[in-house]
Tab-separated table of C-alpha atoms and ligand atoms in Angstrom:
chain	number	residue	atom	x	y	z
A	325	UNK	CA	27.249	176.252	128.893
A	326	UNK	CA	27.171	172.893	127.156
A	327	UNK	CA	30.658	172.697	124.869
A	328	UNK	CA	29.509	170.516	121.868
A	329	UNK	CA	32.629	168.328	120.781
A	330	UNK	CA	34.069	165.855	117.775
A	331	UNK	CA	36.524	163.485	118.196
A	332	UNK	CA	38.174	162.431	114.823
A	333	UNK	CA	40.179	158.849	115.745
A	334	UNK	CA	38.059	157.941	118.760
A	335	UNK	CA	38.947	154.655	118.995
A	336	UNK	CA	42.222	155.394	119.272
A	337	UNK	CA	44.743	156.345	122.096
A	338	UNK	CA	44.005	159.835	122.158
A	339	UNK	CA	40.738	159.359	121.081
A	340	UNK	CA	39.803	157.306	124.169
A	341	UNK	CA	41.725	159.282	126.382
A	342	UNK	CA	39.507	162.529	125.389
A	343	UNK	CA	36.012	160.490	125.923
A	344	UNK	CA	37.219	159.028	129.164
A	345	UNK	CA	37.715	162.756	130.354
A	346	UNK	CA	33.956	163.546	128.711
A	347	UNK	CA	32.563	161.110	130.208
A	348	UNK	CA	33.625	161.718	133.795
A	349	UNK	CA	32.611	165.510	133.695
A	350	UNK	CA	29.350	166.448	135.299
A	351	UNK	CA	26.471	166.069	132.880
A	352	UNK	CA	25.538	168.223	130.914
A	353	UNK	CA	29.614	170.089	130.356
A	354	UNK	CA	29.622	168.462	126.831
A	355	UNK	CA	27.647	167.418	124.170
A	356	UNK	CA	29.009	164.785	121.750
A	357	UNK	CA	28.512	166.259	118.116
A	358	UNK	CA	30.576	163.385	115.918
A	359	UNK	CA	32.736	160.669	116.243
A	360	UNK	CA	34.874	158.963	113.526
A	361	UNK	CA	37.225	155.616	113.819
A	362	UNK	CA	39.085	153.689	110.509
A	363	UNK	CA	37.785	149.824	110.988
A	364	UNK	CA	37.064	149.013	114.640
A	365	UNK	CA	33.336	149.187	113.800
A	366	UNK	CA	32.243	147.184	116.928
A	367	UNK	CA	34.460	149.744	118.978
A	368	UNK	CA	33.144	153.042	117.580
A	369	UNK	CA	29.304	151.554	118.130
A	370	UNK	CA	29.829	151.416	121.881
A	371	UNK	CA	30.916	154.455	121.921
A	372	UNK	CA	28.503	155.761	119.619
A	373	UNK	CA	25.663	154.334	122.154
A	374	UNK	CA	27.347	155.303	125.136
A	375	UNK	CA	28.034	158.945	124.241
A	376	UNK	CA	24.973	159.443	121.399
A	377	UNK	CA	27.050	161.875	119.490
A	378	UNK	CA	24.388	163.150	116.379
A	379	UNK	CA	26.419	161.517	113.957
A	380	UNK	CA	28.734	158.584	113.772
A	381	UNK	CA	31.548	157.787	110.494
A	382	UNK	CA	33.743	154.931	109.893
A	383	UNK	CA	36.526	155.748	107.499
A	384	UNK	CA	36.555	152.022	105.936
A	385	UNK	CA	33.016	151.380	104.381
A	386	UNK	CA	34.061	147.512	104.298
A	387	UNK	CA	33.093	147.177	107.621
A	388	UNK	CA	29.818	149.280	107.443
A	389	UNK	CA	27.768	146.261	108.144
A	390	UNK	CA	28.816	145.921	111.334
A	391	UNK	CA	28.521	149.406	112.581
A	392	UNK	CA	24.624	149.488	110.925
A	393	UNK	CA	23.995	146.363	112.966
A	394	UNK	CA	25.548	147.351	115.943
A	395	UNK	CA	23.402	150.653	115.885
A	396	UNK	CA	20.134	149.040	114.571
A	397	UNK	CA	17.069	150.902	116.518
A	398	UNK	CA	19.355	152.717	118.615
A	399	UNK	CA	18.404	155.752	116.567
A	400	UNK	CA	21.599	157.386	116.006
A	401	UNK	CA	22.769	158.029	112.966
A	402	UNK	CA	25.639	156.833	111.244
A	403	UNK	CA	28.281	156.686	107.641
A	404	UNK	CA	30.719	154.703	106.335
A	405	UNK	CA	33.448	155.825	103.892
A	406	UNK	CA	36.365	159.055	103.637
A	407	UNK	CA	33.220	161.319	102.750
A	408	UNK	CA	31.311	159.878	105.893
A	409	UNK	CA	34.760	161.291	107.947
A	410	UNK	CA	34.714	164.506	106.090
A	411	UNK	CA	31.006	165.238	106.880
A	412	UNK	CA	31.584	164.232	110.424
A	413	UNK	CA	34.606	166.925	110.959
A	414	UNK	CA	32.297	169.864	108.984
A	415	UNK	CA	29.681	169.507	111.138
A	416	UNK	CA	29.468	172.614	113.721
A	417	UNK	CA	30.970	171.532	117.260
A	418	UNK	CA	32.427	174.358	119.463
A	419	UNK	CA	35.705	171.982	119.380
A	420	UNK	CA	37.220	168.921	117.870
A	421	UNK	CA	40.031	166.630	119.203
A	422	UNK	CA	41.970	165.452	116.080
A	423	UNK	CA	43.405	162.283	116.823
A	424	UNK	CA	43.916	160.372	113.763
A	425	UNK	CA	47.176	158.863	112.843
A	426	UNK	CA	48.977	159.676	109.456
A	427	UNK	CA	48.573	161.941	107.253
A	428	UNK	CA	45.126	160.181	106.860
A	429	UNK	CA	43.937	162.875	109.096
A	430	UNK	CA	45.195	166.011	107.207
A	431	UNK	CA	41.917	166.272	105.447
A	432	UNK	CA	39.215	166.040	108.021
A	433	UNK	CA	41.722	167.981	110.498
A	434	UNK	CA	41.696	170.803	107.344
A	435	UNK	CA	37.685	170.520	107.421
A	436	UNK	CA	37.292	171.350	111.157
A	437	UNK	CA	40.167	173.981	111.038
A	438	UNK	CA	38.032	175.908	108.330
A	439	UNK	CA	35.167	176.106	110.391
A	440	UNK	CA	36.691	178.407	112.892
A	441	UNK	CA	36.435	176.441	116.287
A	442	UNK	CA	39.115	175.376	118.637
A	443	UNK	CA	40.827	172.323	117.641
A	444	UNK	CA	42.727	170.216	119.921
A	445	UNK	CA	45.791	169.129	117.712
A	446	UNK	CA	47.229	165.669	118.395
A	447	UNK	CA	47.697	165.044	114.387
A	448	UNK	CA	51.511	165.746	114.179
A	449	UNK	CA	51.475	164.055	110.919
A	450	UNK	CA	49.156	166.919	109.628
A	451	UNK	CA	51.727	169.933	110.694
A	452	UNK	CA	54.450	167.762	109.054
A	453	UNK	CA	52.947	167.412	105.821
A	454	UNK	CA	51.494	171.080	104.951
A	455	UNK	CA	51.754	173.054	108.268
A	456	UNK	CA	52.527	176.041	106.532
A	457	UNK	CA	49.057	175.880	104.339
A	458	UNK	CA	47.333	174.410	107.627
A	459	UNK	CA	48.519	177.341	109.429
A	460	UNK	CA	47.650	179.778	107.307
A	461	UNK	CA	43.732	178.256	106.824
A	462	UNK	CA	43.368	178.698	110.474
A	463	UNK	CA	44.768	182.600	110.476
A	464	UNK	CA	41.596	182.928	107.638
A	465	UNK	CA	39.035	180.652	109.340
A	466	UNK	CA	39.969	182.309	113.217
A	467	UNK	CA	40.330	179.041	114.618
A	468	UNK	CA	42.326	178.548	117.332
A	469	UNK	CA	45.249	175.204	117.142
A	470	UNK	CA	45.289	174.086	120.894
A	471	UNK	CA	48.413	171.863	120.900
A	472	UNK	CA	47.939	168.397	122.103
A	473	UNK	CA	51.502	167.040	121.631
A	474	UNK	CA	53.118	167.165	125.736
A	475	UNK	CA	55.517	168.726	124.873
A	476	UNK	CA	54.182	171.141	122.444
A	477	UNK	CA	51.366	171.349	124.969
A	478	UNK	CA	53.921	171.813	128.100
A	479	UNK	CA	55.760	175.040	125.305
A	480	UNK	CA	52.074	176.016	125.086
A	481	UNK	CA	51.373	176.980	128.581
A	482	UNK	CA	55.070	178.072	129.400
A	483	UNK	CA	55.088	180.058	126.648
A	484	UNK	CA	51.965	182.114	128.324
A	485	UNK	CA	51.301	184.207	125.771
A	486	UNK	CA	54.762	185.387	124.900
A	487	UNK	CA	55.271	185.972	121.200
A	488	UNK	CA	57.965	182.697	120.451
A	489	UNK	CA	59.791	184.832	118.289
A	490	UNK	CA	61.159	186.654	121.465
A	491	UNK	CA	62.599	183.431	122.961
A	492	UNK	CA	65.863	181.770	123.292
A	493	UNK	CA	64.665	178.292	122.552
A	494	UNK	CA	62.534	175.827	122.797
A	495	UNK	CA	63.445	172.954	123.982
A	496	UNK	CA	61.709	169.428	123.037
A	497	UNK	CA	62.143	166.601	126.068
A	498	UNK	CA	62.421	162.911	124.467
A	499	UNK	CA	62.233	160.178	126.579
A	500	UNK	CA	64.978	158.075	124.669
A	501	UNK	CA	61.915	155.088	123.544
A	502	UNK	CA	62.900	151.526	124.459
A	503	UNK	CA	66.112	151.537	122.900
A	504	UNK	CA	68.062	154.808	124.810
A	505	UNK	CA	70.596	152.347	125.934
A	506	UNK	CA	70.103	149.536	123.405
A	507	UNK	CA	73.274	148.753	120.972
A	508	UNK	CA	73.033	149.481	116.987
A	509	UNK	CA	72.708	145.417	116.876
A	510	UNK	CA	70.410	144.853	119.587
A	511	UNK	CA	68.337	147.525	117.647
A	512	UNK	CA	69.162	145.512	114.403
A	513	UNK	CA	67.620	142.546	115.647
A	514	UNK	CA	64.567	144.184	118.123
A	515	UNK	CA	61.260	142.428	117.491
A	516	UNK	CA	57.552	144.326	117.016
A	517	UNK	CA	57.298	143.589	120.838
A	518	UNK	CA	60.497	145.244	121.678
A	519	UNK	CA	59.907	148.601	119.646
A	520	UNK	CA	56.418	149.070	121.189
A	521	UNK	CA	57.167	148.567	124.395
A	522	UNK	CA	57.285	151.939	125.275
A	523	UNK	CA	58.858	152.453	129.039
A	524	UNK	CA	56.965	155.276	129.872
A	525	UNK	CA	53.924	156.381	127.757
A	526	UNK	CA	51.382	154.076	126.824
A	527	UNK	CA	50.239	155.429	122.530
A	528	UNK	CA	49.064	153.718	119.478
A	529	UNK	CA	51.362	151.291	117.624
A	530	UNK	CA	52.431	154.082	115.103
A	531	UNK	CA	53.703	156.969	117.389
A	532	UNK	CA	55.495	153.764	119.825
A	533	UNK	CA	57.804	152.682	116.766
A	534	UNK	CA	58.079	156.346	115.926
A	535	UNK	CA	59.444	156.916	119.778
A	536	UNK	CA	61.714	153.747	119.574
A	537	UNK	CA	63.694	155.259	115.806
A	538	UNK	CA	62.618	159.158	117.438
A	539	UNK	CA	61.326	160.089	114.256
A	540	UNK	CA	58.707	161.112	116.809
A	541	UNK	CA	60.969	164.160	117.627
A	542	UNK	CA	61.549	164.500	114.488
A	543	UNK	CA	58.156	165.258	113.413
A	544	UNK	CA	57.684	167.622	116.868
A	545	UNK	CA	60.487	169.430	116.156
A	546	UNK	CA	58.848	170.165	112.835
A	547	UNK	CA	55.539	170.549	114.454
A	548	UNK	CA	57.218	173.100	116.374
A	549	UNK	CA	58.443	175.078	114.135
A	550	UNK	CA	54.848	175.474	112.385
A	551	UNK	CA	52.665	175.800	115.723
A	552	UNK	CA	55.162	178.440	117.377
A	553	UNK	CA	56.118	180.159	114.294
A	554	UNK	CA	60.130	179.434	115.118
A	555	UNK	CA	63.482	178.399	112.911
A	556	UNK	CA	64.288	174.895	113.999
A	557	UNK	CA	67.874	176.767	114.679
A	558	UNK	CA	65.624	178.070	118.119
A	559	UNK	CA	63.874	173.985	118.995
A	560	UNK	CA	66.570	171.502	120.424
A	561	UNK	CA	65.806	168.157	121.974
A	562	UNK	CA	66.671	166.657	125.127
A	563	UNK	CA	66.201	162.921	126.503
A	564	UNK	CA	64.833	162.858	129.586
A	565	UNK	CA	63.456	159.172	130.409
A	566	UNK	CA	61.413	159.988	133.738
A	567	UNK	CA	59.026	161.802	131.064
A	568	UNK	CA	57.928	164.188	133.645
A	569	UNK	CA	59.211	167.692	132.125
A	570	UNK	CA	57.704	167.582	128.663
A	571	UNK	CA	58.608	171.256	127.406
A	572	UNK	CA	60.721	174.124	127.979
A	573	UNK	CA	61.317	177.619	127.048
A	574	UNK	CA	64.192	179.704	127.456
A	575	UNK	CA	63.810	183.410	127.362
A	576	UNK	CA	66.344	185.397	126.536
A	577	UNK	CA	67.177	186.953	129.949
A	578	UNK	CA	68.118	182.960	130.805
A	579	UNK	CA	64.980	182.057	132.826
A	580	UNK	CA	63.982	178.589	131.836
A	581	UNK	CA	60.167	177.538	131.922
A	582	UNK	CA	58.731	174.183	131.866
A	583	UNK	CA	55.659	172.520	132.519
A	584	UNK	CA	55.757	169.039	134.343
A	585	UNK	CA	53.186	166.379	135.297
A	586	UNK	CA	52.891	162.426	135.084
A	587	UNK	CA	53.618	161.169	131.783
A	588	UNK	CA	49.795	160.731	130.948
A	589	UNK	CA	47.805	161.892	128.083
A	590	UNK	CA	44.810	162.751	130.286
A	591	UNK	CA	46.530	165.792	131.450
A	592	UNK	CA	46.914	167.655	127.996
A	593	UNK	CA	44.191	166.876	126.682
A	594	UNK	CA	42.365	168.100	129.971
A	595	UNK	CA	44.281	171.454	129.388
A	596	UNK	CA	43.017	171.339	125.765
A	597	UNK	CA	39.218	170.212	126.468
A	598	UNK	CA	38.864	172.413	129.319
A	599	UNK	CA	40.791	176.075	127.613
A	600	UNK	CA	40.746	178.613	128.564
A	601	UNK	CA	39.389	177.460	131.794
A	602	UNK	CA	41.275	174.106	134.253
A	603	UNK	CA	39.404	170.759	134.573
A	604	UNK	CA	39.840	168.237	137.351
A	605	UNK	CA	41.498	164.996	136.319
A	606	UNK	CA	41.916	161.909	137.994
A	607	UNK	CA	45.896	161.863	136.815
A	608	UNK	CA	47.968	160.323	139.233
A	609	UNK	CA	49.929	163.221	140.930
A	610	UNK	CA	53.447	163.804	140.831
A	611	UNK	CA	55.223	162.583	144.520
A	612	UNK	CA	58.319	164.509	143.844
A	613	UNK	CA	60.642	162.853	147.151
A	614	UNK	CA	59.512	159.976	145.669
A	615	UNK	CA	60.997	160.701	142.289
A	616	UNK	CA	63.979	161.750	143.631
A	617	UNK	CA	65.600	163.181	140.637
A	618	UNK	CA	65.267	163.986	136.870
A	619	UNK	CA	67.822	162.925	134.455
A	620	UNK	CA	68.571	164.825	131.331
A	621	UNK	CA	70.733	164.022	128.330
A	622	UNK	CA	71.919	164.550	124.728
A	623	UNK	CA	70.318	162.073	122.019
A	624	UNK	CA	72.718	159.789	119.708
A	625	UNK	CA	72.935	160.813	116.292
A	626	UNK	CA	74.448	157.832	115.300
A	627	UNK	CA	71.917	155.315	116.415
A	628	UNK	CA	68.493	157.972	116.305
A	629	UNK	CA	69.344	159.120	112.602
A	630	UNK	CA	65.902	159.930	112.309
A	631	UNK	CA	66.113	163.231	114.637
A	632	UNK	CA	68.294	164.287	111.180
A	633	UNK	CA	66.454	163.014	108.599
A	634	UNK	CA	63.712	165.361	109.780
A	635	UNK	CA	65.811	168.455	110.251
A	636	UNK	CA	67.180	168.642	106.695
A	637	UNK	CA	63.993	167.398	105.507
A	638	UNK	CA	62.184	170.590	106.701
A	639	UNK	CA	65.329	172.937	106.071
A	640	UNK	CA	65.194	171.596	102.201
A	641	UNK	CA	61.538	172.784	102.194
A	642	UNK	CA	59.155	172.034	99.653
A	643	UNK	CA	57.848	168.662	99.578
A	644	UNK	CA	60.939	166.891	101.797
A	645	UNK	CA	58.764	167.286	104.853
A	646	UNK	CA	55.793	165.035	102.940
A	647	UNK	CA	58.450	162.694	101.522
A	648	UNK	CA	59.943	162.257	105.311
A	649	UNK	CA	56.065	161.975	106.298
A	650	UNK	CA	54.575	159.580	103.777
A	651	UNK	CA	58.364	157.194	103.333
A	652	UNK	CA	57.940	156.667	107.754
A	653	UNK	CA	54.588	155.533	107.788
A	654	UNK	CA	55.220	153.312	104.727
A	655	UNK	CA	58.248	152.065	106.544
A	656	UNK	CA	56.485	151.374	109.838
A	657	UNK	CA	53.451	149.709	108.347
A	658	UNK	CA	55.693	147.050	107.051
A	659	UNK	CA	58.565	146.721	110.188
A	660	UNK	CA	54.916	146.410	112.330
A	661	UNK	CA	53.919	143.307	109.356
A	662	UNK	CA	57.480	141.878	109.784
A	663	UNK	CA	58.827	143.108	106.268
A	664	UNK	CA	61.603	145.369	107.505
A	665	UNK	CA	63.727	145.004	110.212
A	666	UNK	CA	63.783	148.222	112.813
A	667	UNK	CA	67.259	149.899	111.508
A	668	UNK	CA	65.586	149.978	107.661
A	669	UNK	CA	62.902	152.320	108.995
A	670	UNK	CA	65.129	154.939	109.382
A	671	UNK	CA	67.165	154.097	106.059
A	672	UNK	CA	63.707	153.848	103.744
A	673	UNK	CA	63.201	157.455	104.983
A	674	UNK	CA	66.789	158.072	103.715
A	675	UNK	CA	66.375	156.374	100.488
A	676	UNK	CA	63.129	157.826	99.599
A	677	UNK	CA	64.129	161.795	100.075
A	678	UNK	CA	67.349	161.228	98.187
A	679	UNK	CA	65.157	159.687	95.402
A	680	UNK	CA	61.732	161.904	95.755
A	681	UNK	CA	63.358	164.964	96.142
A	682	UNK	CA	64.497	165.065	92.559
A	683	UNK	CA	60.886	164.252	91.178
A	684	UNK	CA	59.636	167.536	93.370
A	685	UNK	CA	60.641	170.983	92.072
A	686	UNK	CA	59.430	174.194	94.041
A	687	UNK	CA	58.111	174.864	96.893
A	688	UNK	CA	54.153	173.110	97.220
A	689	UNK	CA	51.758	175.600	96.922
A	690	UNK	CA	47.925	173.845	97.686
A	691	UNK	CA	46.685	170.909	99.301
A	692	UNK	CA	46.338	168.994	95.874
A	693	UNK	CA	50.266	169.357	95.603
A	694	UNK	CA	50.873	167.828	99.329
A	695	UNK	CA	48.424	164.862	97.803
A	696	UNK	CA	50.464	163.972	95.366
A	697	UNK	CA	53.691	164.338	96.091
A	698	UNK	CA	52.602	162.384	99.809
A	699	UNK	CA	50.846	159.695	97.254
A	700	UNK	CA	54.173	159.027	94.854
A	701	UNK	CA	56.353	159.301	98.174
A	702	UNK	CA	54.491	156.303	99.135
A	703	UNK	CA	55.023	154.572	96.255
A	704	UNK	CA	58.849	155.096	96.437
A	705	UNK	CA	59.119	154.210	99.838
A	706	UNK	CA	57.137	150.962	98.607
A	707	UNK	CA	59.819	150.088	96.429
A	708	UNK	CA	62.154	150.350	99.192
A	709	UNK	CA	60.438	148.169	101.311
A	710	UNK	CA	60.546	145.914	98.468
A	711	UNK	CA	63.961	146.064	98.543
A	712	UNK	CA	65.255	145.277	101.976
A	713	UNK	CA	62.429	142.701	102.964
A	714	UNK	CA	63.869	140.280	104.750
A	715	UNK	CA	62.208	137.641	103.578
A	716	UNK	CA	62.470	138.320	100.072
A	717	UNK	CA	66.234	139.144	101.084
A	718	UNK	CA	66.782	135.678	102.902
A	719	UNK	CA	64.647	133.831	100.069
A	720	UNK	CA	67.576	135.254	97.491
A	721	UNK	CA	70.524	134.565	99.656
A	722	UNK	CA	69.000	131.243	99.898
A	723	UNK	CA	68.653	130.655	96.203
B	1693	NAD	P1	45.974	155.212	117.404
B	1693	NAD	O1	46.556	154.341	116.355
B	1693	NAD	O2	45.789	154.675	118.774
B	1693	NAD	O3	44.556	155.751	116.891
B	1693	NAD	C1	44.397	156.330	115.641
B	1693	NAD	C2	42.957	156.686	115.371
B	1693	NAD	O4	42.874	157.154	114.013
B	1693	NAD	C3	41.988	155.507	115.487
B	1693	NAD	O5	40.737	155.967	115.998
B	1693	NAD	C4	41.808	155.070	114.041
B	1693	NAD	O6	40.552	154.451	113.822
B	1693	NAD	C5	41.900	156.385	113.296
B	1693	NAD	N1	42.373	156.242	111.920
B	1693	NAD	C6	43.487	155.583	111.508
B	1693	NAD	N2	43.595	155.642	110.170
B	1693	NAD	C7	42.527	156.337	109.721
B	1693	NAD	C8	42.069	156.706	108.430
B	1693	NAD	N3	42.720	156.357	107.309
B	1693	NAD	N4	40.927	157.438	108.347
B	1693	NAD	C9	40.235	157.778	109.451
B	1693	NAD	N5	40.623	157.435	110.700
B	1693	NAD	C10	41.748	156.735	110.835
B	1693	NAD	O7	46.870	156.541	117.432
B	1693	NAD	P2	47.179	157.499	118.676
B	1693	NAD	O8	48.333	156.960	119.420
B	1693	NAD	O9	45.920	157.836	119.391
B	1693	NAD	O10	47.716	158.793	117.910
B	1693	NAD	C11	46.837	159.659	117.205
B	1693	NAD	C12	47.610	160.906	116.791
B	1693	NAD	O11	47.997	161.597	117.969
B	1693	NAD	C13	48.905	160.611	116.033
B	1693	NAD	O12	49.119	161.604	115.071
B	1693	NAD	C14	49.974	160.693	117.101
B	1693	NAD	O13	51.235	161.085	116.603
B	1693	NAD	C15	49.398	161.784	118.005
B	1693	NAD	N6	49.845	161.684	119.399
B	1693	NAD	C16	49.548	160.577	120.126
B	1693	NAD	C17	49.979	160.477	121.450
B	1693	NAD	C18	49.656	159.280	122.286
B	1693	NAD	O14	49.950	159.267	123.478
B	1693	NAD	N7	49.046	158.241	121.756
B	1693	NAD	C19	50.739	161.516	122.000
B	1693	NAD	C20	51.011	162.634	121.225
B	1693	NAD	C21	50.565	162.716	119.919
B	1694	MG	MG1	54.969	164.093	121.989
């Protein structure tokens, strides 16, 4: 049978990833429903006319223009705008790939969860922000979270079935980013091009900075928590730089479980696009003599404070988790623009919980609530970019 499918952030990493898997399938295995992208307008029309999904959005309606010309006669149809997005993720495909960055994706993530399908989850951000009211919309709606995340994907199948709660641990791998054996300064100084440079896994610009500060595992471990339904007391993290374990559970009779592969997307998502059943990929297989051996360690608190940040964010509860959220992507916007230097990502996110979580009382009860507290996080985190600009920082000391 035909599986009808959305992705939501096809243009991106993940997003491309998934239709490079539906497009090598035999015809005929899926049917493209809806595909959504931010700006790249020229990018999400080729795929538009190469997979002919029934409807096409782009989140920023600046650039409709060239998505209308790009599709003129072709037939399909198209949007432009958040409510474009939104209508794309309602409409009825038997599973959806959510793949956009930020907590930009909460929403239209929200709209496919509620129709009661399977949704592949790459959207960490999403969990982070309000997993326990996404969650708990998917228990009412039936649909079923397939994790995306390796590692929560690799916890996933180990886990086969086994209620969480009756484990030892979980246990996160972490590949350490670009900077596992860098020096605080070296990491004071690292350029755009050094914190992306990911030596292993090849991601969007976002999730690479978030690998190089591992505010990445800092996010999964929260993500963990909310997908698995454990205390983060029962998730620990590991660096492991071959990236070829990606998840582990312990049970509580000490048998360890973990799933392995090549440190490729493609293989996750397969597991995701293809569940219950297996797909064939064309991921490079793993030549174990040739790997030799795998190498395992304990992450640095002092220079990863970011692995911290996010535990006592989501042990203080409420809207920390949002604040933690909506203060990173602030911060990483402006280190990628060349406001911040790569150690103030880390210390925005401090700044802006000390500061925001005084202005949040309570624990957040709707959607409306994560909003607004992610929208005046923002603005505090802002500020603090304000603050420790360089530029504005060298302009003073040069005054
Ligand atoms: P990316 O930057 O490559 O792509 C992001 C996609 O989201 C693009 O299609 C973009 O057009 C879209 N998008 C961005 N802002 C949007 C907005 N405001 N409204 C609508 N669409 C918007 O990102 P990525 O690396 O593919 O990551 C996507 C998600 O998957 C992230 O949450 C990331 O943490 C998670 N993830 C990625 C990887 C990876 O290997 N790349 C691995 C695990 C998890
Ligand atoms: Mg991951």
């Amino acid at each position: 049978m035909t599986r009808s499918i959305t992705v939501l952030g096809a243009t991106g990493s993940v997003g491309l990833a998934t239709l490079d898997l539906v497009g090598a399938a035999p015809e005929g295995t899926y049917a493209v429903t809806a595909l959504t992208a931010h700006s790249r307008a020229a990018e999400l029309a080729a795929l538009a006319l190469r997979f002919r999904p029934q409807f096409t959005a782009l989140a920023d309606s600046g650039q409709a223009a060239v998505l209308e010309a790009a599709l003129a006669g072709s037939g399909l149809n198209w949007g432009a705008g958040a409510d474009a997005v939104a209508e794309a993720a309602s409409m009825d495909a038997d599973w959806t790939m959510a793949a956009i960055v930020g907590a930009a994706g909460l929403a239209p993530t929200l709209a496919a969860v509620n129709r009661g399908k399977i949704v592949a989850l790459a959207n960490k951000e999403a969990l982070v922000c309000a997993g326990g009211l996404f969650m708990e919309c998917a228990r009412r709606s039936g649909a079923v979270i397939l994790p995306v995340d390796s590692e929560h994907n690799a916890i996933f199948q180990a886990l086969g079935g086994v209620d969480a709660s009756r484990l030892r641990r979980i246990i996160l791998t972490a590949s350490g980013g670009p900077f596992r054996t860098a020096s605080l300064e070296a990491m004071g100084r690292a350029s755009v091009h050094d914190a992306v440079a990911h030596p292993v896994w090849s991601m969007g610009a976002k999730i690479s900075v978030d690998s190089a500060t591992m505010m990445n595992k800092g996010l999964e471990v929260i993500e963990a928590c909310h997908l698995f339904a454990v205390p983060p007391s029962k998730v620990d993290v590991i660096v492991h730089p071959e990236s070829i374990v990606h998840g582990l559970v312990e049970h509580v009779d000490g048998g360890l479980l973990a799933q392995m592969g090549s440190p490729d997307m493609r293989t996750p998502i397969a597991h995701a696009l293809g569940w219950p059943d297996r797909i064939d990929t064309n991921v490079s297989r793993l030549d174990l003599p040739a790997l030799g051996q795998l190498t395992f360690e304990t992450p640095d608190p002092q220079r990863f404070p970011a692995l911290r940040l996010a535990r006592e964010a989501f042990e203080a509860g409420g809207a920390s988790p949002i604040i933690l959220n909506a203060a990173n992507e602030v911060a990483v916007e402006a280190f990628l623009n060349g406001h911040v230097g790569f150690l103030d990502i880390a210390a925005i996110v401090a700044d802006s919980l000390d500061q925001g979580e005084g202005a949040f009382k309570g624990p957040v009860k709707d959607f409306e609530a994560v909003y607004a507290a992610d929208a005046i996080a923002r603005t505090l985190a802002a500020e603090r970019v304000i603050v420790r600009n360089r530029h504005g920082a060298s302009m003073a000391r040069g005054a």
